[in-house]
Short mmCIF file of C-alpha atoms in Angstrom, two decimals:
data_model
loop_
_atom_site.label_atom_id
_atom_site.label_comp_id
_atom_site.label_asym_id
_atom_site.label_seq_id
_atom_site.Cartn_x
_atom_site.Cartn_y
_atom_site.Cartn_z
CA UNK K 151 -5.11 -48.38 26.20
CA UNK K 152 -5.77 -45.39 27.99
CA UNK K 153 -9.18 -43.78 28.04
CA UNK K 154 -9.30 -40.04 25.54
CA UNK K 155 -9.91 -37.06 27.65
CA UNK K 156 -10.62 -33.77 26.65
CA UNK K 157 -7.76 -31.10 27.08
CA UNK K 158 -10.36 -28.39 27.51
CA UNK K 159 -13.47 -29.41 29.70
CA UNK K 160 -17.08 -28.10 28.79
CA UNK K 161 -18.27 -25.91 31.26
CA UNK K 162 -22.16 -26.61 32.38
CA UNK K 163 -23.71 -23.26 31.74
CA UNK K 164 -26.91 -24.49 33.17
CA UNK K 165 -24.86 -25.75 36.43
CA UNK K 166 -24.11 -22.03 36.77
CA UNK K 167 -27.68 -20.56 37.03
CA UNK K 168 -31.21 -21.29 38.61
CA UNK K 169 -33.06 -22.92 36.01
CA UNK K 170 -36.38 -22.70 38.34
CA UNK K 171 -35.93 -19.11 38.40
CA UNK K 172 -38.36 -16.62 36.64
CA UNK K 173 -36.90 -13.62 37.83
CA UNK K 174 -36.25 -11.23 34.93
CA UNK K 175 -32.49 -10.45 33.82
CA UNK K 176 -32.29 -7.12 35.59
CA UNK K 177 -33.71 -9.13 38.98
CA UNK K 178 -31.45 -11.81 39.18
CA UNK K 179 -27.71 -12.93 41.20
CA UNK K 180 -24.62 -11.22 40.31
CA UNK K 181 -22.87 -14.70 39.73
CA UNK K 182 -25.62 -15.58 36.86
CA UNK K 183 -25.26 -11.67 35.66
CA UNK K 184 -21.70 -12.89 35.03
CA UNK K 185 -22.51 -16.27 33.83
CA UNK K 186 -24.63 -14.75 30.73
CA UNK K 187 -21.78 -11.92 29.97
CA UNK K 188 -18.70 -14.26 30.15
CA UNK K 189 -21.03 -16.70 27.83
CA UNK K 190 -21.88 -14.28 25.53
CA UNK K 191 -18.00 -13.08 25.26
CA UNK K 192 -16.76 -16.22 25.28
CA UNK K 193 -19.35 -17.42 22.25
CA UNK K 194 -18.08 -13.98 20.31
CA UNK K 195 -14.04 -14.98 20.31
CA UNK K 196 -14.83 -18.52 19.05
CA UNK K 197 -16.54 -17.08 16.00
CA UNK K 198 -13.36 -14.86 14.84
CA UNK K 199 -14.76 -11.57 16.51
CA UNK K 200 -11.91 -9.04 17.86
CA UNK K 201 -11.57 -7.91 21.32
CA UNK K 202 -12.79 -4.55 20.34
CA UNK K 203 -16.20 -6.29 19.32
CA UNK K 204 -16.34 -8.90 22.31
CA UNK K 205 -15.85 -6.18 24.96
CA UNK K 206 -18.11 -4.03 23.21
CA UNK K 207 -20.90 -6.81 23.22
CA UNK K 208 -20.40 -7.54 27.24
CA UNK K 209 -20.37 -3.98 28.17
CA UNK K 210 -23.92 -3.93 26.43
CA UNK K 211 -25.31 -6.82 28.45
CA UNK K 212 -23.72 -5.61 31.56
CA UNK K 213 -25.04 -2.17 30.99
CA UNK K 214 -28.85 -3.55 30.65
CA UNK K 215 -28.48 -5.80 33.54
CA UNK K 216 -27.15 -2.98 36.05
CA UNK K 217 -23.38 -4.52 36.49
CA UNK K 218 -20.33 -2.92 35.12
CA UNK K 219 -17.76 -5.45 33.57
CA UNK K 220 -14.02 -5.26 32.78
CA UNK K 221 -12.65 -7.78 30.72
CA UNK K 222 -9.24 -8.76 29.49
CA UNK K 223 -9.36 -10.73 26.23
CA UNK K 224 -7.13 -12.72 24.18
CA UNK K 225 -7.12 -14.80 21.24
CA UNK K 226 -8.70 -18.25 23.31
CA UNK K 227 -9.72 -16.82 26.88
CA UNK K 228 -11.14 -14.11 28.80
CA UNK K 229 -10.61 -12.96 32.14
CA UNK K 230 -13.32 -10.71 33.32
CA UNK K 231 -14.60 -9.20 36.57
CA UNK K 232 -18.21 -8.02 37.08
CA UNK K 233 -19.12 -5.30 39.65
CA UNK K 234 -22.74 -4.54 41.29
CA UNK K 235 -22.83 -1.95 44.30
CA UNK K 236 -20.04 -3.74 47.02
CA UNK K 237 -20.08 -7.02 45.25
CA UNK K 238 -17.54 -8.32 42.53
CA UNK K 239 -17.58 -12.01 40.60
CA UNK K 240 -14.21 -12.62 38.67
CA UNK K 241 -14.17 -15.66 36.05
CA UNK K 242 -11.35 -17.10 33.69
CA UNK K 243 -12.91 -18.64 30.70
CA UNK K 244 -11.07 -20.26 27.92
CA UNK K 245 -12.11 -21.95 24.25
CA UNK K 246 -10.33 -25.43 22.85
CA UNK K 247 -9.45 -23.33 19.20
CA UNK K 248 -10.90 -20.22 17.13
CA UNK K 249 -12.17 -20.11 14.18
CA UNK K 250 -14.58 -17.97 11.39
CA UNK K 251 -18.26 -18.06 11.53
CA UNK K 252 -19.89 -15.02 10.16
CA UNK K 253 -23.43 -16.00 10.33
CA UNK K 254 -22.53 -16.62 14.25
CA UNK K 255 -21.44 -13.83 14.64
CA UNK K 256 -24.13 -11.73 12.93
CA UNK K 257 -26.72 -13.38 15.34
CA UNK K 258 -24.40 -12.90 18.21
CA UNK K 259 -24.19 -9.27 17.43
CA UNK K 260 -28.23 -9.53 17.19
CA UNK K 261 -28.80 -10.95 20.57
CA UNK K 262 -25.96 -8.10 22.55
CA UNK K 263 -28.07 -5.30 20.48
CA UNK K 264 -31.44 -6.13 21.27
CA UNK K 265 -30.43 -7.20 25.21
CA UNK K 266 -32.06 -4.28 26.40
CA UNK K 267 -35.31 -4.48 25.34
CA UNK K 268 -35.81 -7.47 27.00
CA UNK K 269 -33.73 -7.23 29.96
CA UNK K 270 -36.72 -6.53 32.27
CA UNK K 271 -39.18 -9.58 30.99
CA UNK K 272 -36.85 -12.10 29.84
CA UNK K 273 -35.13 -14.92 32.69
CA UNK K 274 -31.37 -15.89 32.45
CA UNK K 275 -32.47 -18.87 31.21
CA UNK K 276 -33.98 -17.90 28.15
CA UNK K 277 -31.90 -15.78 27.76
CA UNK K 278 -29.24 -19.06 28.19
CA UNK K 279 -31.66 -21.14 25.56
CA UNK K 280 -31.04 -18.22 22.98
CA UNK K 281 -27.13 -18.91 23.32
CA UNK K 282 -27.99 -22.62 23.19
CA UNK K 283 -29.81 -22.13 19.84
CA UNK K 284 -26.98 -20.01 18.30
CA UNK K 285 -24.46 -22.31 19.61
CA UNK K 286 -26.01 -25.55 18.15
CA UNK K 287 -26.67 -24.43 14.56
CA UNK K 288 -25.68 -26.13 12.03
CA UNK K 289 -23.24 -24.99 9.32
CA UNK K 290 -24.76 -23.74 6.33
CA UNK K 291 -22.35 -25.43 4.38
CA UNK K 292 -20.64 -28.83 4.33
CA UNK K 293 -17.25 -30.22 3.14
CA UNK K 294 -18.41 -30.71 -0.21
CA UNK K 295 -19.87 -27.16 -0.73
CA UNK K 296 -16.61 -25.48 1.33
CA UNK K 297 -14.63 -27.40 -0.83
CA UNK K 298 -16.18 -26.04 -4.17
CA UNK K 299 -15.99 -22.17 -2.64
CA UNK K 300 -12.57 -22.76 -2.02
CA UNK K 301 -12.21 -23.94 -5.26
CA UNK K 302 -14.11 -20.64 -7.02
CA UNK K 303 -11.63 -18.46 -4.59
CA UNK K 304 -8.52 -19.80 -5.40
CA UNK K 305 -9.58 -20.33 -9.41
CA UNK K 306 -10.45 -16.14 -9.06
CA UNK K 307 -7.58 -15.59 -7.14
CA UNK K 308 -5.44 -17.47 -9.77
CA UNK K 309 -6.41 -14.93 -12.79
CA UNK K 310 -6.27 -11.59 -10.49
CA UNK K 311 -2.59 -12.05 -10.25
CA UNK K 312 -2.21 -13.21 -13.66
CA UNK K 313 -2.39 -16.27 -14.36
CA UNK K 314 -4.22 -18.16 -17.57
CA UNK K 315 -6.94 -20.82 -18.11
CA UNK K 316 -4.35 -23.98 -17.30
CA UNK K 317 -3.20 -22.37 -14.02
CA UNK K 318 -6.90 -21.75 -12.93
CA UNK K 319 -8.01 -25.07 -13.91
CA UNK K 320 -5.40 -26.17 -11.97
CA UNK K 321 -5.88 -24.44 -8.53
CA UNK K 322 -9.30 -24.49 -8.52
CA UNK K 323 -8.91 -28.61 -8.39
CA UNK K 324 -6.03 -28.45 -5.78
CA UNK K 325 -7.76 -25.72 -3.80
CA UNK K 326 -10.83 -27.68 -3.61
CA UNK K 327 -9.63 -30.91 -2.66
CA UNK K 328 -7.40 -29.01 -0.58
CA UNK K 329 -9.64 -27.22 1.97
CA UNK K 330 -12.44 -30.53 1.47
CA UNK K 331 -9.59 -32.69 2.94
CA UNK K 332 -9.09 -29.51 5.53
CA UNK K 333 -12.77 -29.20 6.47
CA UNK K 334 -13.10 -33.21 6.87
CA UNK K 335 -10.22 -32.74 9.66
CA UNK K 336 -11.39 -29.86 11.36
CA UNK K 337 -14.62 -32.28 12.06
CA UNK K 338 -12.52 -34.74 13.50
CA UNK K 339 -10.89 -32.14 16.00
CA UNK K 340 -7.31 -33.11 14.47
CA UNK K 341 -4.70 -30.44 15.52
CA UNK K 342 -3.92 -27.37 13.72
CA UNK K 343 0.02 -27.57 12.50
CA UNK K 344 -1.76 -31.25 10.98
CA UNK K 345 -4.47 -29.72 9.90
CA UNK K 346 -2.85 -27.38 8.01
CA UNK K 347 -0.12 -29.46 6.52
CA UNK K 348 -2.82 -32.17 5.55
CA UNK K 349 -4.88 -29.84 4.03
CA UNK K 350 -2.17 -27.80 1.87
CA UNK K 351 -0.39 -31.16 1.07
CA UNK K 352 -3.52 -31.82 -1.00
CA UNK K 353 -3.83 -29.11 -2.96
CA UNK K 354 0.06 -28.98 -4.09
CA UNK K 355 -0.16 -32.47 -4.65
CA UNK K 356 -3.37 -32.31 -6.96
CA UNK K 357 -1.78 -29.35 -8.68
CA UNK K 358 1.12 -31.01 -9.54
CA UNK K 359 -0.10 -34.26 -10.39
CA UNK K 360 -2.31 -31.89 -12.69
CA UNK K 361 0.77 -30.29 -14.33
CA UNK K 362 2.38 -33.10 -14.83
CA UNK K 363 -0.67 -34.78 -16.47
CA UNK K 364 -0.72 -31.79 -18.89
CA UNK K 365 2.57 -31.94 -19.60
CA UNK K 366 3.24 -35.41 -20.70
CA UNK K 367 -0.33 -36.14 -21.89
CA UNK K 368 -1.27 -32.49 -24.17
CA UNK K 369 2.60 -31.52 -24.37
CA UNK K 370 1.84 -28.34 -22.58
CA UNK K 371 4.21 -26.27 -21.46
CA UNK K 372 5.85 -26.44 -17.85
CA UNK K 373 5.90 -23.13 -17.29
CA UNK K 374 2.56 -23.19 -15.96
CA UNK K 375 3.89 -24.36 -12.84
CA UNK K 376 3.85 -20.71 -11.77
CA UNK K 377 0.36 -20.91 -10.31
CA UNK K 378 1.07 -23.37 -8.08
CA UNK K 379 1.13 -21.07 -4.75
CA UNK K 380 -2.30 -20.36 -5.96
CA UNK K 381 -3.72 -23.69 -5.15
CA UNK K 382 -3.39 -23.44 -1.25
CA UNK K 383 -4.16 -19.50 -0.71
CA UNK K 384 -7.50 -21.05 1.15
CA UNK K 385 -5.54 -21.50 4.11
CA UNK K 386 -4.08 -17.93 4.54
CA UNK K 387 -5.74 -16.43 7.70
CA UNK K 388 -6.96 -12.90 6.89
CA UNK K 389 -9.67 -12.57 9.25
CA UNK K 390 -7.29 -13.17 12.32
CA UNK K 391 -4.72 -10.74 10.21
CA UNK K 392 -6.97 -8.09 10.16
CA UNK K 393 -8.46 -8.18 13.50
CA UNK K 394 -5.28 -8.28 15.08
CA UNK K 395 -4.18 -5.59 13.79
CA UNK K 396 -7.54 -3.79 14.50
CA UNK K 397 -7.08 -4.84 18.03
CA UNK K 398 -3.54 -3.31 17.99
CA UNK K 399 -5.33 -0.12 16.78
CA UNK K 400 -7.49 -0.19 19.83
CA UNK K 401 -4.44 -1.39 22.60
CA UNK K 402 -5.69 -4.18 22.57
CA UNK K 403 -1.69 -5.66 22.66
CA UNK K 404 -2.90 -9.60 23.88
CA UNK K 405 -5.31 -10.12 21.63
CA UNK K 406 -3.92 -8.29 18.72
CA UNK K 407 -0.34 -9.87 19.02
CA UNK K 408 -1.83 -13.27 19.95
CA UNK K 409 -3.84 -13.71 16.96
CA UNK K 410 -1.09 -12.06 14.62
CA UNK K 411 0.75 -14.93 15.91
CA UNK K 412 -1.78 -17.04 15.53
CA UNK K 413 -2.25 -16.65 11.80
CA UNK K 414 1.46 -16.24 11.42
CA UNK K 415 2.11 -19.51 12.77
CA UNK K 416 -0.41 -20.78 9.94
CA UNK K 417 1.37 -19.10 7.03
CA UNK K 418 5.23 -20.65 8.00
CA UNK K 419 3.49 -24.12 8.57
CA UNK K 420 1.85 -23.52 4.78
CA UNK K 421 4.37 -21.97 3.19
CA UNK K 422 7.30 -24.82 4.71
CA UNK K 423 4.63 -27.14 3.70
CA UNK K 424 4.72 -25.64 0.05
CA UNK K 425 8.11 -25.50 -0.20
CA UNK K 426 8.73 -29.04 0.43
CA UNK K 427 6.67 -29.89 -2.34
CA UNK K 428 7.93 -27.45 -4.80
CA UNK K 429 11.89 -29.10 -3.73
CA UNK K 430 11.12 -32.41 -4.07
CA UNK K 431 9.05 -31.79 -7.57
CA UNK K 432 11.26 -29.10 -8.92
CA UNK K 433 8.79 -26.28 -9.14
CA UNK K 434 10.30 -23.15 -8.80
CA UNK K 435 8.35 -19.37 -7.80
CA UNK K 436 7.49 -17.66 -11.35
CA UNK K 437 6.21 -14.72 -12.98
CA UNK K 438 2.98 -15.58 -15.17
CA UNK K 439 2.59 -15.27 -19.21
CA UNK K 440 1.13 -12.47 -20.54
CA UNK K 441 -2.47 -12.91 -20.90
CA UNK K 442 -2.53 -10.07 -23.82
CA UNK K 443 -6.12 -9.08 -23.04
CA UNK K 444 -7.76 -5.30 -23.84
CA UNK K 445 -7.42 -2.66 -20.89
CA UNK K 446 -11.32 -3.20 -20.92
CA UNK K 447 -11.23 -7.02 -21.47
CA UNK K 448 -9.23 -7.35 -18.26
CA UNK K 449 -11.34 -4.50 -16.16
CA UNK K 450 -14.33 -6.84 -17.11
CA UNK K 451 -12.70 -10.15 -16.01
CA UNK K 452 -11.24 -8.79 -12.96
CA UNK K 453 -14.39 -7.24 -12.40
CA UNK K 454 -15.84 -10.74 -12.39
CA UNK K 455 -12.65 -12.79 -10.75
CA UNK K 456 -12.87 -10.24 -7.71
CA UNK K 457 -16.58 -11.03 -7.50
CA UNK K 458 -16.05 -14.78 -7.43
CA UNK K 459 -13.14 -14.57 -5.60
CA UNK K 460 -14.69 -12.67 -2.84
CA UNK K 461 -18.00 -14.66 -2.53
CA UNK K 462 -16.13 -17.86 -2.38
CA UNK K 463 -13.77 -16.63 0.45
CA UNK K 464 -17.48 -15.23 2.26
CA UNK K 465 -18.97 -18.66 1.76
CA UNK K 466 -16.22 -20.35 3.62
CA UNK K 467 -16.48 -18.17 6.81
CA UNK K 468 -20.22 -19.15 7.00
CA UNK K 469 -21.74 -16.47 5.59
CA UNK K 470 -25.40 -16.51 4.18
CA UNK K 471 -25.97 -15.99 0.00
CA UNK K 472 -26.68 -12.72 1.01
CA UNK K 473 -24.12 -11.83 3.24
CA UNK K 474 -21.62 -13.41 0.31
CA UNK K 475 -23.20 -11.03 -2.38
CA UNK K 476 -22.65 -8.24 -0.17
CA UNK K 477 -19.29 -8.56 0.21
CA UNK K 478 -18.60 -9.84 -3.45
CA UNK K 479 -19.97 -6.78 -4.51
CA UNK K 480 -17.75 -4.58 -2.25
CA UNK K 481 -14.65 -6.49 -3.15
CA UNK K 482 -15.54 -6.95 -6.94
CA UNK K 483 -15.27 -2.72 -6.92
CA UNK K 484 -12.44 -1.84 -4.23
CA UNK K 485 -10.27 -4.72 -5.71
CA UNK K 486 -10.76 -3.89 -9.23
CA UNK K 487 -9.93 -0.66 -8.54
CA UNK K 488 -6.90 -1.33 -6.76
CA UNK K 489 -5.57 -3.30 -9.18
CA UNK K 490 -5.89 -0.46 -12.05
CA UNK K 491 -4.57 1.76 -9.30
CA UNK K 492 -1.38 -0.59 -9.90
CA UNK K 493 -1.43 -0.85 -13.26
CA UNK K 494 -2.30 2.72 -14.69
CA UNK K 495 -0.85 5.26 -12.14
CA UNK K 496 2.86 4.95 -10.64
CA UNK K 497 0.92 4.48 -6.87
CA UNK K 498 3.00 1.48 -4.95
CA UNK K 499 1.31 -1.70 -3.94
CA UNK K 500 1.31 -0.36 -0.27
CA UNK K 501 -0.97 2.83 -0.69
CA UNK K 502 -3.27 0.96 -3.54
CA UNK K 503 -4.16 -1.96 -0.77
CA UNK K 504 -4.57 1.15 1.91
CA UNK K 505 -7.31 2.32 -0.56
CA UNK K 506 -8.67 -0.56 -1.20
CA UNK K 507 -9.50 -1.47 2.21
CA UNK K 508 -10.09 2.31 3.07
CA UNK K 509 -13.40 1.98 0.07
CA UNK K 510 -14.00 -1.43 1.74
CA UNK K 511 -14.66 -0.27 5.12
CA UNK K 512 -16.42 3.16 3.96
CA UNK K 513 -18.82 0.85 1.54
CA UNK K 514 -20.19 -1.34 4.72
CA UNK K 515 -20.14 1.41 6.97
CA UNK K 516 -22.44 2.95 4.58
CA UNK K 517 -24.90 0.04 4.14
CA UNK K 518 -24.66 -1.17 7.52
CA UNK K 519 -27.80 0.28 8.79
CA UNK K 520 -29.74 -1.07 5.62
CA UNK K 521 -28.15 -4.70 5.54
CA UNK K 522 -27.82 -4.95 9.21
CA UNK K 523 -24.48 -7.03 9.12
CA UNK K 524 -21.54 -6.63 11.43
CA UNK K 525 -19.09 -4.78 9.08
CA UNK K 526 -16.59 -7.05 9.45
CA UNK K 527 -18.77 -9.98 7.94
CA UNK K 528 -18.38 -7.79 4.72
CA UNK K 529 -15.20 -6.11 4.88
CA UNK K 530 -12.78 -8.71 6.01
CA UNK K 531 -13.92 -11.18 2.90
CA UNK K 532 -13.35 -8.06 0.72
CA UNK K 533 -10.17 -7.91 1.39
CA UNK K 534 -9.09 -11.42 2.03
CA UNK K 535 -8.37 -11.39 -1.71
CA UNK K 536 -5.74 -8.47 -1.13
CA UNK K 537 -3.92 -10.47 1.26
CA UNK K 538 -0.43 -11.08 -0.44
CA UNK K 539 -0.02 -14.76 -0.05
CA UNK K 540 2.39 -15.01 -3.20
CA UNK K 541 4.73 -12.62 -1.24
CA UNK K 542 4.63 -15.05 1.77
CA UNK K 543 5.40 -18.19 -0.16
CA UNK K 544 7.95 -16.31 -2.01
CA UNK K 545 9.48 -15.00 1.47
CA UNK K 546 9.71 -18.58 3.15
CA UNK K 547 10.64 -20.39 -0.21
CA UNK K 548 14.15 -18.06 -0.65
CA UNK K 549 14.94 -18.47 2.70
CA UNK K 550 14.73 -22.26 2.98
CA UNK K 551 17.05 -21.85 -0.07
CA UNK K 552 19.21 -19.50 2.02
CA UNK K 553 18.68 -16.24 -0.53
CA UNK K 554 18.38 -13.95 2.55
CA UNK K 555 18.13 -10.64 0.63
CA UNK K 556 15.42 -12.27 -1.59
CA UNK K 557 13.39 -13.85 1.15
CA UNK K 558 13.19 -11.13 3.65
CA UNK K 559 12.35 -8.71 0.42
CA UNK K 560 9.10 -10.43 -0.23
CA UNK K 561 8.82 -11.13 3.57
CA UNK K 562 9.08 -7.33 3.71
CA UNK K 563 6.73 -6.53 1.00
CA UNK K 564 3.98 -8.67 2.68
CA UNK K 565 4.14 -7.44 5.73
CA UNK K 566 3.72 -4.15 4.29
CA UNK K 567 0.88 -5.46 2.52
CA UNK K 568 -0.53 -6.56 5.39
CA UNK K 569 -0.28 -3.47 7.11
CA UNK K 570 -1.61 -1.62 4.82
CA UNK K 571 -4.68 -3.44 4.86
CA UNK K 572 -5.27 -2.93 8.09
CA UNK K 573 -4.65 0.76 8.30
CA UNK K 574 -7.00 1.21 5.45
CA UNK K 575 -10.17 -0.39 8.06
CA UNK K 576 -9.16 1.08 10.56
CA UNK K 577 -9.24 4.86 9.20
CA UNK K 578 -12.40 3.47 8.33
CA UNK K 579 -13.38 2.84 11.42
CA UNK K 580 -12.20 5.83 12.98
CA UNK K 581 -14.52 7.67 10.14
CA UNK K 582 -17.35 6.20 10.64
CA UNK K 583 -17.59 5.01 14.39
CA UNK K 584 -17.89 7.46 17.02
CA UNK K 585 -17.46 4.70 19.33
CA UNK K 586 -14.11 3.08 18.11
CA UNK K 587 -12.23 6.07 17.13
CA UNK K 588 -12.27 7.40 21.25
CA UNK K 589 -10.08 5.73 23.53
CA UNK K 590 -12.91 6.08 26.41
#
């Protein structure tokens, strides 16, 4: 049997610098200069962080440490060459996979900020045993507890587009077991089209075998079926969604269309994956029962749904309690507010998500300075709930049926959605940050 190797070999950071050295940051080789930027950039993509912000984080380093760095970034690698006086040092780097780690990222943001203050007293190496620290910590959650967020998301997520008390129970089971079964693989380094099958084929199949339980045991009625999509909207990728399209905002075209394609290639493995459960069991896309609650019954619940909903989608990007808060509270307003949008005033899906993430973005660019987090730590899990996965589902599930004008309506719609989204950060972006909105 042949011996396992690693497709992507760990680099020896150490290998790369003079550990004996005590020579400040500012005082040291170009080669170890680059070593610490392409580390620090490298660190940022794995963590979900956009080209915009891991080119904004080198340029910082490189700025203290008297080099000037240009980098081209993509979704897994970075090529990047460093430049001191008549010297250059060009390095390819390159990660195994991406994912979300907010927490990460805040202390990675942290560490590029305060570089300069310390850039005359502090070695490469500690600067390298910082990284090492950031690197190795551990998770604040584990499958259990990523399971049960996933579970409060997708239960939230169930009532904001309609559905009742059976479809909620219902999805936040499946969603649970879902993303536990998801999170269990991800530590076991199994692929992601697997992953991602494994992990939605869990949820649909605990939401059916919950429906059908229902139905033949309390005689209840199939037409909850309808809020089966629900159970398996944990594994829509809005954080690459909206960076990519914040990256296409900035011409950044690699990394922007790379992770686009990245999370697209997510949603037609989950959505296929859906649909070949909802075939073989018979379920079929549905509109929801009235819930025939009060205008200000159903401001208060949404109110409440968008909070949970929010704070469970933080929770499972690794944010702290108080990061999760944050953004709950910014999504339990914007999305609230988006949905009366809809439901009072004849404004189309398309310019109510636009607002939405237009408050989103304004609301942490606000409290930035007094929370200190990286706005998209906040915004991004505000908005994650505004991400039309229904629409998607809908979209691949008519056109694996062959209804062409059907599917590539809600296909349509979504990516409008989508879009929309976007565009709504980004003008907030462009309000609020000097730095983004110039193309210098």
């Amino acid at each position: 049997m042949s011996k396992f190797r690693k497709q992507h070999m760990t680099i020896s950071w150490n290998k790369l610098i003079n550990v004996e050295s005590h020579n400040s940051a500012k005082n040291t080789s170009l080669q170890e200069k680059s070593a610490l930027v392409g580390r620090l950039g490298l660190m940022m993509l794995s963590v979900g962080a956009g080209a915009f912000r891991v080119r904004a984080a080198m340029n910082k380093v490189s700025r203290a440490m008297g080099i000037t760095c240009n980098a081209d970034i993509g979704l897994l690698s970075i090529e990047y060459t460093c430049v001191c006086e008549n010297e250059t040092y060009t390095n390819a780097l390159s990660i195994r996979t991406t994912g979300v780690n907010t927490d990460r990222l805040y202390h990675l943001r942290e560490f590029a900020d305060h570089f300069e203050e310390n850039a005359g007293r502090y070695s490469i190496k500690q600067y390298f045993d910082i990284l090492d620290q950031i690197e190795n910590s551990v998770p604040h959650y584990n499958a259990i507890k990523l399971g049960f967020a996933a579970a409060m998301a997708c239960g939230a997520f169930t009532f904001l587009l309609g559905g009742g008390i059976v479809e909620m129970f219902c999805a936040f089971f499946g969603a649970g077991i879902g993303n536990f079964v998801r999170k269990k693989l991800l530590e076991k380094r199994i692929t992601l089209f697997a992953n991602v099958f494994l992990g939605v084929s869990a949820a649909c199949l605990v939401y059916i075998a919950l429906i059908k339980l229902a139905v033949f045991t309390f005689y209840i009625s199939e037409v909850h079926q309808a809020g089966y999509i629900c159970s398996m909207l944990f594994i829509i990728p809005g954080f690459p969604l909206i960076t990519g399209g914040i990256d296409l905002a900035k011409l950044d075209l690699r990394s922007g269309f790379e992770r686009i394609l990245y999370s697209l290639l997510i949603i037609l493995v989950a959505t296929i994956t859906g649909w070949l459960f909802a075939f073989a069991f018979n379920f079929h896309p549905a509109d929801f029962e009235s819930l025939y609650l009060s205008p200000i019954s159903l401001i208060i619940f949404r109110l409440i749904a968008s909070f949970i909903g929010v704070y469970g989608f933080s929770l499972m990007f690794n944010s702290t309690n108080k990061m999760a808060l944050t953004a709950g509270l910014i999504g339990m307003i914007t999305n609230t507010i988006r949905l009366e949008l809809l439901d009072f005033t004849n404004i189309p899906i398309y310019l109510t998500s636009f607002l939405g993430a237009l408050i989103s973005g304004l609301v942490a660019s606000a409290i930035k300075n007094k929370t200190g987090y990286p706005r998209l730590t906040v915004t991004v899990p505000s908005i994650v709930i505004m991400v039309p996965g229904m629409f998607m589902y809908k979209g691949i599930y008519y056109l694996a049926l062959e209804d062409i004008s059907s599917g590539s309506l809600w296909l349509t719609k979504a990516a409008l959605t989508v879009g929309s989204l976007c565009l709504g950060l980004i003008f907030a972006r462009v309000l609020t940050d000097k730095n983004f909105r110039t193309s210098s």
